[in-house]
Tab-separated table of C-alpha atoms in Angstrom:
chain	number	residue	atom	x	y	z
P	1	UNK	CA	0.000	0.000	0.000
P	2	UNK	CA	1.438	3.292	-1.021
P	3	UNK	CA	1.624	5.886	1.847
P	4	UNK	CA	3.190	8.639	0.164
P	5	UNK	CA	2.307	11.987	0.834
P	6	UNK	CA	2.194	14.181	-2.072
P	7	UNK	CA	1.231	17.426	-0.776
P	8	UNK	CA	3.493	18.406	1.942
P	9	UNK	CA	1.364	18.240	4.589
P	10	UNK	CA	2.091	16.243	7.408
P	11	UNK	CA	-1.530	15.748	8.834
P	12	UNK	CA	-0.248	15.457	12.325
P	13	UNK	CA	1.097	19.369	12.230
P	14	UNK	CA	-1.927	20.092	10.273
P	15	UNK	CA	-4.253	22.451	12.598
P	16	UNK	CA	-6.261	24.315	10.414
P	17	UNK	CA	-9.396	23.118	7.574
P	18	UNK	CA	-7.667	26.657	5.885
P	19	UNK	CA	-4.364	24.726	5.228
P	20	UNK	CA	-5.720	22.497	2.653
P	21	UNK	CA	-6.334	23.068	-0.707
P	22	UNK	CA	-9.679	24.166	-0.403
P	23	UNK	CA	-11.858	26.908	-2.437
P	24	UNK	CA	-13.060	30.016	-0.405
P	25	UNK	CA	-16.297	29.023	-1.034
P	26	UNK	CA	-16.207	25.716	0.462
P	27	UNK	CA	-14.023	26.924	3.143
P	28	UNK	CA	-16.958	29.945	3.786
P	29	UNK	CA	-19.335	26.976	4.151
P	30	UNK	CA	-16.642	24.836	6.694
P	31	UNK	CA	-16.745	28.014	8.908
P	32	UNK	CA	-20.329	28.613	8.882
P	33	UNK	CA	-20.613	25.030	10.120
P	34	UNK	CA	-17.630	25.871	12.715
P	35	UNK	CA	-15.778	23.410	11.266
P	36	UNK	CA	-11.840	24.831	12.606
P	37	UNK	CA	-9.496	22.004	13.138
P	38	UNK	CA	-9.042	18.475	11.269
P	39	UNK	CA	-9.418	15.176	12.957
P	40	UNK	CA	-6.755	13.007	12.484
P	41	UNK	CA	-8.242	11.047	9.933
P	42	UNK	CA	-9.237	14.457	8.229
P	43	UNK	CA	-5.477	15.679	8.162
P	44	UNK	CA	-4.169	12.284	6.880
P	45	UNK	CA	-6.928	11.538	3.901
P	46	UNK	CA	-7.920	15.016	2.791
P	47	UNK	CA	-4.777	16.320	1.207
P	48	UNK	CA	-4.326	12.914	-0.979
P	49	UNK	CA	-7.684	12.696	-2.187
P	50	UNK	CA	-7.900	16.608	-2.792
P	51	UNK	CA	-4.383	15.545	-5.274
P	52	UNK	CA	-7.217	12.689	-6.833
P	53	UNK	CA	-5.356	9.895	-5.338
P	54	UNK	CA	-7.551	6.846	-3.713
P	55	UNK	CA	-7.521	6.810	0.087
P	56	UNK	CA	-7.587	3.419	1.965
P	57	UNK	CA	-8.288	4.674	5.450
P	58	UNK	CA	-8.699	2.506	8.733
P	59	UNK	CA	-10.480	4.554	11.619
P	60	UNK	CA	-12.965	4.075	14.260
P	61	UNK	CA	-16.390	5.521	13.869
P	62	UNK	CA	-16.715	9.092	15.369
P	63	UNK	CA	-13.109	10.058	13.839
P	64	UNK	CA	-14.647	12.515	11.352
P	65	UNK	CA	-14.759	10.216	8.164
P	66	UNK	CA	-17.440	11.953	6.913
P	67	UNK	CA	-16.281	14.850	6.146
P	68	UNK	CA	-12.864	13.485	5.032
P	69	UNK	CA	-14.621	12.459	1.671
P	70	UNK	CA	-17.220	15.007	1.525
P	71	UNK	CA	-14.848	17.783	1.225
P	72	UNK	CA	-12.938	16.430	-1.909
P	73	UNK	CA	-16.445	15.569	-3.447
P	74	UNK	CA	-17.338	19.547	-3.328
P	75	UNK	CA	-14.217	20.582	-4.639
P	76	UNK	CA	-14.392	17.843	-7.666
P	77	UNK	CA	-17.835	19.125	-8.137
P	78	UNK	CA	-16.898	22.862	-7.980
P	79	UNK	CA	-14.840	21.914	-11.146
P	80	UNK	CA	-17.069	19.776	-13.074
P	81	UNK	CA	-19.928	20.581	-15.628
P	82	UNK	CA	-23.145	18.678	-16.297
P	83	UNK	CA	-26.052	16.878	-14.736
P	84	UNK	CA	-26.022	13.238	-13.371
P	85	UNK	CA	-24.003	11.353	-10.824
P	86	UNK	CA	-20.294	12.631	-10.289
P	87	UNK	CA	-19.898	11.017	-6.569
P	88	UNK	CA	-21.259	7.538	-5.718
P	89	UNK	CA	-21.330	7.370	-1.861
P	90	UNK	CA	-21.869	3.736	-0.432
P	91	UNK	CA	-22.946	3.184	3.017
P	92	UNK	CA	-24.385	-0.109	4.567
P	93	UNK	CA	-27.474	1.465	6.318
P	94	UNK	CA	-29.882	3.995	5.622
P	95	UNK	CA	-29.686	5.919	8.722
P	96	UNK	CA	-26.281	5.949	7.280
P	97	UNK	CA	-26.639	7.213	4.208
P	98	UNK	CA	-29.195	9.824	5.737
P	99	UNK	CA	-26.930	11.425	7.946
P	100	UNK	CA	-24.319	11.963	5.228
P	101	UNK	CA	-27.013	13.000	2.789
P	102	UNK	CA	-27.519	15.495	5.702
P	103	UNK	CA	-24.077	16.499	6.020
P	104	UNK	CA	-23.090	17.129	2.305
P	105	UNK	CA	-25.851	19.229	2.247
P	106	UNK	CA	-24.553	21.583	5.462
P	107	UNK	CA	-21.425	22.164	3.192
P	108	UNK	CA	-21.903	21.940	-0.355
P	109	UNK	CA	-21.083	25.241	-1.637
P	110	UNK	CA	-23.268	25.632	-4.252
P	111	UNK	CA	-27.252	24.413	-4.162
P	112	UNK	CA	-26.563	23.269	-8.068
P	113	UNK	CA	-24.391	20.562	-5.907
P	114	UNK	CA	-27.778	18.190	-5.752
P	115	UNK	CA	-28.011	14.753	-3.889
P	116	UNK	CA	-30.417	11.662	-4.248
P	117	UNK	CA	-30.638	9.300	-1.617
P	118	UNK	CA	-31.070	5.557	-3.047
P	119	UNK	CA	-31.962	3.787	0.151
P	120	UNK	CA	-34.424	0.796	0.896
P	121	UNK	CA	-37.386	0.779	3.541
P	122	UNK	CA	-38.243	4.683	2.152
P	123	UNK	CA	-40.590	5.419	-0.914
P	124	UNK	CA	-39.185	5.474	-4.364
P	125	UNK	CA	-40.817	8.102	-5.756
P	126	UNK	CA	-38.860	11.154	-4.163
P	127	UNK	CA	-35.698	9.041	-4.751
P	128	UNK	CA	-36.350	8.607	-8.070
P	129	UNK	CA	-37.076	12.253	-8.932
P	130	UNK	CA	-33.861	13.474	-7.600
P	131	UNK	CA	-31.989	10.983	-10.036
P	132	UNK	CA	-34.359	11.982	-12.729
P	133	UNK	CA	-33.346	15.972	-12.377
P	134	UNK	CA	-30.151	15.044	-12.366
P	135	UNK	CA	-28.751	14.742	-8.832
P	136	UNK	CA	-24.981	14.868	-9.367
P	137	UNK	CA	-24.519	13.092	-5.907
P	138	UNK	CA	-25.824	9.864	-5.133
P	139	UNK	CA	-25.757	8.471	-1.569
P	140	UNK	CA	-26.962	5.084	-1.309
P	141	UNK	CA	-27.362	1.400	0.290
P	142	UNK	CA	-26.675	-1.277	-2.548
P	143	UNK	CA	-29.439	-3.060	-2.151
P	144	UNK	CA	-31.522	-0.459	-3.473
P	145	UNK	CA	-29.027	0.971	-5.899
P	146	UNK	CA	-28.530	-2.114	-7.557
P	147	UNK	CA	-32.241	-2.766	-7.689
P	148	UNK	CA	-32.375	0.735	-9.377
P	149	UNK	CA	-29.925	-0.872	-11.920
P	150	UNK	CA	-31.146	-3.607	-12.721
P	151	UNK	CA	-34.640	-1.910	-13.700
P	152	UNK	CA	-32.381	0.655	-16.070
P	153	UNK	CA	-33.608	3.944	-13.245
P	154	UNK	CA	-30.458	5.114	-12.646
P	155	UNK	CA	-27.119	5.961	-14.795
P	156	UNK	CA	-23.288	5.772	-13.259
P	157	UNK	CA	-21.602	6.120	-16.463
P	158	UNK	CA	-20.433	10.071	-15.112
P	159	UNK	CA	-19.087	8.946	-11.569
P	160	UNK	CA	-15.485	9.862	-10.868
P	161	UNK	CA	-15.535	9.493	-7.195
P	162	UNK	CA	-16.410	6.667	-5.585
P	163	UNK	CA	-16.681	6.207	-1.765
P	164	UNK	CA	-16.652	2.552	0.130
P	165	UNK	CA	-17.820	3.959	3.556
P	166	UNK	CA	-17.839	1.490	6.339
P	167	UNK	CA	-16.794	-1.192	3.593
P	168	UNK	CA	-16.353	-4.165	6.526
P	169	UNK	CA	-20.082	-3.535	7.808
P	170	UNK	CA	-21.085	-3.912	4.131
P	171	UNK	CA	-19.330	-7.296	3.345
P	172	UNK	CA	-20.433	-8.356	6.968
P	173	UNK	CA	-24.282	-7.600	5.704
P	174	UNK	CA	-23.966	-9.644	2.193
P	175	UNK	CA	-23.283	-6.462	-0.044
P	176	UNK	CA	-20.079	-8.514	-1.472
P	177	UNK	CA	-21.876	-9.011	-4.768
P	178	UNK	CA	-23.963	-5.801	-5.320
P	179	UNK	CA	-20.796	-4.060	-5.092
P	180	UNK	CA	-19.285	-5.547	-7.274
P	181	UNK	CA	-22.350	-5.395	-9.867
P	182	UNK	CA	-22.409	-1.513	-9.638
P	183	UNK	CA	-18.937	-1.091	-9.115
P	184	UNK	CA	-19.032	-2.847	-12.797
P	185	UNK	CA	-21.157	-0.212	-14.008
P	186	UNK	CA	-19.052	2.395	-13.402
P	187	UNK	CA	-16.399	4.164	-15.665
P	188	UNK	CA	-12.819	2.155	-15.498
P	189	UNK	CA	-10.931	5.420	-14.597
P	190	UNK	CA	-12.046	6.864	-11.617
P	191	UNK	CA	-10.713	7.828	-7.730
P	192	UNK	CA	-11.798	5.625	-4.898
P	193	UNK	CA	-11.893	6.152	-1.227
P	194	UNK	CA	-12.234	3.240	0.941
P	195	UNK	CA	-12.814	3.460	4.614
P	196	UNK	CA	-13.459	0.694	7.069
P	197	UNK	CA	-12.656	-0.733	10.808
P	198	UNK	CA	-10.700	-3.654	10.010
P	199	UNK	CA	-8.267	-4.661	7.004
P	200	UNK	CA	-9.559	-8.198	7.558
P	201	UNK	CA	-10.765	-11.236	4.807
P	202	UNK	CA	-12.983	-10.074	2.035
P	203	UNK	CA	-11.849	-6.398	2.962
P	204	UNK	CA	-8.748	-7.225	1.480
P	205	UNK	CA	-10.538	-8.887	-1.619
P	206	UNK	CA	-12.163	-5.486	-2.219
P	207	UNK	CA	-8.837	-3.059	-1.314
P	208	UNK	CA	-7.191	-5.527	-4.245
P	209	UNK	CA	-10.382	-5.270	-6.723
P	210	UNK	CA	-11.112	-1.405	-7.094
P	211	UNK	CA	-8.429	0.801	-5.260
P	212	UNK	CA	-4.766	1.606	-7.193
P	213	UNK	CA	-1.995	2.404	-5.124
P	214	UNK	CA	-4.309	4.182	-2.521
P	215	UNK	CA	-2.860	6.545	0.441
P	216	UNK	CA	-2.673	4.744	3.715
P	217	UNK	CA	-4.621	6.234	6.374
P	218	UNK	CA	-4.341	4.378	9.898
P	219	UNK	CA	-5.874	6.467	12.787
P	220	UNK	CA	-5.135	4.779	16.324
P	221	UNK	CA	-6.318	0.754	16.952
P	222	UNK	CA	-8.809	-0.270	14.731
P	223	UNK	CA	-9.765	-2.458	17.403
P	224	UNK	CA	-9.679	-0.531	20.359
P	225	UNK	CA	-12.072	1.724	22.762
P	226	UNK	CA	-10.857	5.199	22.760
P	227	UNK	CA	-8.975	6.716	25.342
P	228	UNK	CA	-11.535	9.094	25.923
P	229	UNK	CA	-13.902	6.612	27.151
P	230	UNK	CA	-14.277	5.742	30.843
P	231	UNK	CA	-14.966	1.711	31.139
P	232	UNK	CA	-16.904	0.515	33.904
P	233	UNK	CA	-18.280	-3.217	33.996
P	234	UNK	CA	-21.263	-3.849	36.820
P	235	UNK	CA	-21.830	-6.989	38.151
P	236	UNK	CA	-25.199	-7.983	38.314
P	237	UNK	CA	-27.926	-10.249	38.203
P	238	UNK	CA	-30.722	-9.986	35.489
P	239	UNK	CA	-33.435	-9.120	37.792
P	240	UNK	CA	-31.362	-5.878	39.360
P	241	UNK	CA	-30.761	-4.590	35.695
P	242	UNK	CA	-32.912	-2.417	35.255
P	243	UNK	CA	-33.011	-0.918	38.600
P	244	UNK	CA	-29.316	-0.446	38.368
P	245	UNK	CA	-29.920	1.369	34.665
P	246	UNK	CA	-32.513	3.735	36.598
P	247	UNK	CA	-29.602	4.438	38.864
P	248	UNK	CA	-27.262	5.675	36.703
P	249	UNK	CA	-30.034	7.376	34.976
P	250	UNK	CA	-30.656	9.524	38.590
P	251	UNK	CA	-26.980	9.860	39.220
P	252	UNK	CA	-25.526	11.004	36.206
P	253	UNK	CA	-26.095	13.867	33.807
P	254	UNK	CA	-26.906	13.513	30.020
P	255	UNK	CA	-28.204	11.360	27.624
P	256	UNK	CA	-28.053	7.313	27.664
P	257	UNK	CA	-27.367	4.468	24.481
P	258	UNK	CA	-28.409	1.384	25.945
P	259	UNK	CA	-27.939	-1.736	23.966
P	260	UNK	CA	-29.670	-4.859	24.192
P	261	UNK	CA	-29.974	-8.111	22.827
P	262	UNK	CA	-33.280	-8.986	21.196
P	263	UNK	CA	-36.274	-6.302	19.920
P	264	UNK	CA	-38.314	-7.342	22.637
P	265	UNK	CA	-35.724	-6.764	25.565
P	266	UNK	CA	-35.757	-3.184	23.584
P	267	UNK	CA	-39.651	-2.778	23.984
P	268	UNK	CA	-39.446	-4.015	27.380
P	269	UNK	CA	-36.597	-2.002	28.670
P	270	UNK	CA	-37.895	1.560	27.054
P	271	UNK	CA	-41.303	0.603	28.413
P	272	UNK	CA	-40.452	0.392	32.345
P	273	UNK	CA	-38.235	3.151	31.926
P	274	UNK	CA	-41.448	5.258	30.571
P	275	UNK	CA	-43.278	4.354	33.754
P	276	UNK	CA	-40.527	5.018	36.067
P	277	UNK	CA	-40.668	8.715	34.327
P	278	UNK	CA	-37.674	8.476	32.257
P	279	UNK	CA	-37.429	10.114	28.746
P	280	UNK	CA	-36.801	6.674	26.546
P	281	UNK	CA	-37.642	5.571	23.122
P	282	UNK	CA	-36.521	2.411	20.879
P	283	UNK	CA	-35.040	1.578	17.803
P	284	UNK	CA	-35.189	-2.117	16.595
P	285	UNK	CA	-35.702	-3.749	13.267
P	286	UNK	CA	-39.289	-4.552	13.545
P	287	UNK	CA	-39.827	-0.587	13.997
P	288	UNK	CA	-41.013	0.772	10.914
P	289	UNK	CA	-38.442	3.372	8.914
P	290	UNK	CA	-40.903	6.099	9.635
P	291	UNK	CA	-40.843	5.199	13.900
P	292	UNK	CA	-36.497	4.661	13.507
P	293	UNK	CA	-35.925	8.011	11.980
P	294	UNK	CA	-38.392	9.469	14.654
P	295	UNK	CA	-36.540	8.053	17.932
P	296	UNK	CA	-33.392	9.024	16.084
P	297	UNK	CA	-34.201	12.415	15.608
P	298	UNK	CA	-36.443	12.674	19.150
P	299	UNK	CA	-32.909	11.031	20.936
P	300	UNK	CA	-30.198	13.388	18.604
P	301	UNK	CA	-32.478	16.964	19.814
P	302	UNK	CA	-32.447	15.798	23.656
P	303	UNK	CA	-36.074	15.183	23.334
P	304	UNK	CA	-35.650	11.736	24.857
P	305	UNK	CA	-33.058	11.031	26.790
P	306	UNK	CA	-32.610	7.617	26.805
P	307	UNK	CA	-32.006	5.403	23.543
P	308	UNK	CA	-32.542	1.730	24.002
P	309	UNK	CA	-31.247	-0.162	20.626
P	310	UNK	CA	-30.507	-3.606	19.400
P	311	UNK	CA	-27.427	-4.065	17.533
P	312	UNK	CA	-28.691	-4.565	14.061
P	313	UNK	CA	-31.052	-1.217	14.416
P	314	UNK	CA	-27.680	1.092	15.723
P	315	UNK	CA	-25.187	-0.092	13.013
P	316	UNK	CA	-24.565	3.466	11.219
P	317	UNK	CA	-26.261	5.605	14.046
P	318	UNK	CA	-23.967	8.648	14.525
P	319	UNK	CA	-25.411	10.828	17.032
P	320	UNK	CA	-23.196	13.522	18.382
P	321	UNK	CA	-23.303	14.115	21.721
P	322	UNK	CA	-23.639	10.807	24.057
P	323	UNK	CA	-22.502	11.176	27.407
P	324	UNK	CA	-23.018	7.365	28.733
P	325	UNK	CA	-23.181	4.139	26.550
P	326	UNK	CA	-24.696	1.017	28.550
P	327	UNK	CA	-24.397	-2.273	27.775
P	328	UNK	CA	-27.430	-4.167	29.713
P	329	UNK	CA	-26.805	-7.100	27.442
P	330	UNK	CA	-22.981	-8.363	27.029
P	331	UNK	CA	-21.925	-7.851	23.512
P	332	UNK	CA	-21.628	-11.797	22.152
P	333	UNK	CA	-18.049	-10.611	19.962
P	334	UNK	CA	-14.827	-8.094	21.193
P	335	UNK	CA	-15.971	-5.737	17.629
P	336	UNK	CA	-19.463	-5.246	18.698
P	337	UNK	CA	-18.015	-3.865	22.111
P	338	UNK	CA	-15.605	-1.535	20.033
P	339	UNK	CA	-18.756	-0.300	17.518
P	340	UNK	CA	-20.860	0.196	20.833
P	341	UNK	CA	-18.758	1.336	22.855
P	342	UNK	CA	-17.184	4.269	20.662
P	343	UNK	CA	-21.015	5.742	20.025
P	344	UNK	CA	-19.782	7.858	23.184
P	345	UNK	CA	-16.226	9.962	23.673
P	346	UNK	CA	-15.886	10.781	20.238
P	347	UNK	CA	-13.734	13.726	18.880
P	348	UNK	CA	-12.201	14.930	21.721
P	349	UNK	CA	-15.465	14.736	24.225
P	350	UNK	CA	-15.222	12.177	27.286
P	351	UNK	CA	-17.465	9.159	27.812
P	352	UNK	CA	-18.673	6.952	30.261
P	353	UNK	CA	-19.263	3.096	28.981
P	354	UNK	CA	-21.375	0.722	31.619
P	355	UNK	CA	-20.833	-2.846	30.764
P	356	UNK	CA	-24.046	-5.379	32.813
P	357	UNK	CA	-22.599	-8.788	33.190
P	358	UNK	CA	-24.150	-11.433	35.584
P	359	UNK	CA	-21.514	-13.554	37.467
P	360	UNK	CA	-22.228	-16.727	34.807
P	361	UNK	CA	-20.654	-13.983	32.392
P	362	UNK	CA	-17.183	-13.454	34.123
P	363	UNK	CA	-15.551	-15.680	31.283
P	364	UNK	CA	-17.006	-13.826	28.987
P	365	UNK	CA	-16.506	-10.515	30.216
P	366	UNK	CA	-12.461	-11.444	30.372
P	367	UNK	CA	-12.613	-12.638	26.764
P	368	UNK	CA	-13.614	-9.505	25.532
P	369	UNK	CA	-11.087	-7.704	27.821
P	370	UNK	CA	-8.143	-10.275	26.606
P	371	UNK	CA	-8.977	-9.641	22.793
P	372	UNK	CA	-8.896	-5.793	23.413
P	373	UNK	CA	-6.138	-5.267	25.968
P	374	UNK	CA	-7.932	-3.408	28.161
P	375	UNK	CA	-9.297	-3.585	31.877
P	376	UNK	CA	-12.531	-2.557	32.856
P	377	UNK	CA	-13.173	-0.643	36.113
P	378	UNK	CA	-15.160	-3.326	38.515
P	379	UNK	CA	-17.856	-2.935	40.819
P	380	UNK	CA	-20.016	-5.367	42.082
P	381	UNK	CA	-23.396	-4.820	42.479
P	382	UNK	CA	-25.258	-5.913	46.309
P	383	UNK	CA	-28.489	-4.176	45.818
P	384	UNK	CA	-28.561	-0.825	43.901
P	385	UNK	CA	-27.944	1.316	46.488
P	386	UNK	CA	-24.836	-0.824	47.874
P	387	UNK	CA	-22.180	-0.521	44.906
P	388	UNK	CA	-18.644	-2.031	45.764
P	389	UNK	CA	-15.869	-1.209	43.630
């Protein structure tokens, strides 16, 4: 993998979005946003793909990928005539795809830069129109892209950026071969940015397939809770879980991502906390699109406190913001700990993670901590109101 760094810049003394080679209007639209200093992952990928190299960047979530590609995509559109697709963003989720839809639009510079977003679960029709007029970015799950393929809706024959976002969630979901049917669509010479957790199996497969000597990009462990991020495990038998959630709920300020197991642990858990007065709503995959954008958008405005979510439902959830992570089910694998876990203490913000474990679980509690090199703060729980450490 190449890691040469043809601009100059080395990202790490990088401190300013203003030391790139950025337009003034983009950069007018960075400040209105207050966006001021690069993440890491910003520093390292912008410059290279600004030059049109491909980027193969490794990064936790909540390192500030999203704008890392965005940002080249507005400049490559600020140069570029015509209708139709320029950028082809790939996400595996809609709520995905959604927020980054969202977050072009904050900094496009111009409002000729258009978006369509090709997502399943969500009526075609709107979709569809924005392709039709000529949306010149396309952000989009590959189920539903490919479908739009396949029935001749939608042309890639323009793209010249392509973005792999999250490319290890995708292969872990199945999108393997829709990938590679719409990467096939596209024109032979383009740039491609790839970002993902791990550099693992079929991520390798793709890395091989559809990126040419691409800058390296490795921010931190790719397997690792952030620094940032205060570990605590509890204890505790099932039946004191949710008094002990209720707890931390009264004893600590802001608002609360608790994961769970199955759908109906999620109904149950938001449910009690309801009656017991707390703010809480659910996300879960037999929640209707319409009801999971609604808890999203109820828990990312502070309307609702408390977000209780299954695993499945929270894969591409970025809300800014969360002050306490809880895990009232254990995590069955060491990556689903990391992908919870670092939905709190991101950027440079602190977080508090709560990990529930019942004493049958001690085995597997010490797996996870083995795999990830790290130790967990203990306290065992008595009754709720008799914590020892």
């Amino acid at each position: 993998m190449g890691s040469r760094n043809p601009t100059g810049i080395d990202p790490i003394l990088t401190t300013q979005f203003s030391q790139f080679a950025i337009s003034p209007a983009l950069m007018a639209r960075l400040d209105a946003n207050k966006f001021e200093i690069p993440t890491p992952v910003q520093a390292g990928a912008i410059p290279p793909a600004l030059e049109g190299r491909d980027v193969l960047a490794t990064a936790q979530t909540g390192t500030g990928k999203t704008l890392s590609f965005l940002i080249p995509i507005v400049e490559m559109l600020q140069k570029t005539e015509g209708r139709g697709a320029h950028a082809l963003i790939l996400l595996p989720t809609r709520e995905l795809a959604m927020q980054v839809e969202t977050a072009f639009r904050a900094i496009r510079s111009s409002s000729s830069q258009t978006v369509a977003l090709v997502v399943g679960g969500m009526s075609e029709g709107a979709q569809l129109e924005a392709v039709r007029r000529g949306a010149r970015v396309i952000v989009a799950t590959p189920g539903r892209l490919e479908d739009f393929l396949k029935r001749k809706l939608v042309r890639l024959d323009q793209v010249k950026m392509l973005v792999l976002d999250e490319v290890d969630r995708m292969l872990d979901m199945g999108f393997q071969p829709a990938i590679a049917r719409i990467a096939g669509t596209l024109p032979a010479v383009r740039q491609t940015l790839c970002y993902s957790a791990t550099l693992e199996g079929q991520v390798k497969d793709v890395v091989r397939k559809y990126l040419d000597n691409p800058a390296r990009i490795e921010i931190g462990s790719v397997l690792k809770p952030s620094a940032n991020v205060e570990l605590r495990t509890f204890e505790v038998e099932q039946d004191k879980k949710q008094e002990l959630l209720e707890h931390l709920l009264d004893a600590e300020q802001g608002s609360f991502l608790v994961f769970v197991r199955t759908k109906h642990g999620a109904d149950r858990v938001a449910r009690r906390l309801a009656r017991s007065g707390h703010s809480a709503t659910q996300i879960h995959g037999d929640r209707s699109q319409a009801q999971r954008n609604s808890a999203l958008r109820s828990f990312s405005e502070g309307r609702h406190r408390v977000l209780v979510a299954t695993d499945v439902a929270a894969r591409g959830i970025d809300v800014a913001h969360v002050a306490h992570v809880v895990n009232y089910d254990l995590p069955k694998v060491a990556e689903d700990f990391v992908h919870r876990v670092g939905r709190t203490g991101r950027a440079s913000a602190k977080g508090v993670a709560s990990t529930f474990a019942g004493p049958a679980e001690r085995g597997d509690l010490r797996k996870i901590e083995r795999t990830l090199a790290i130790q967990m703060k203990r306290f065992r729980v008595r009754s709720v109101n008799e914590t020892a450490a």
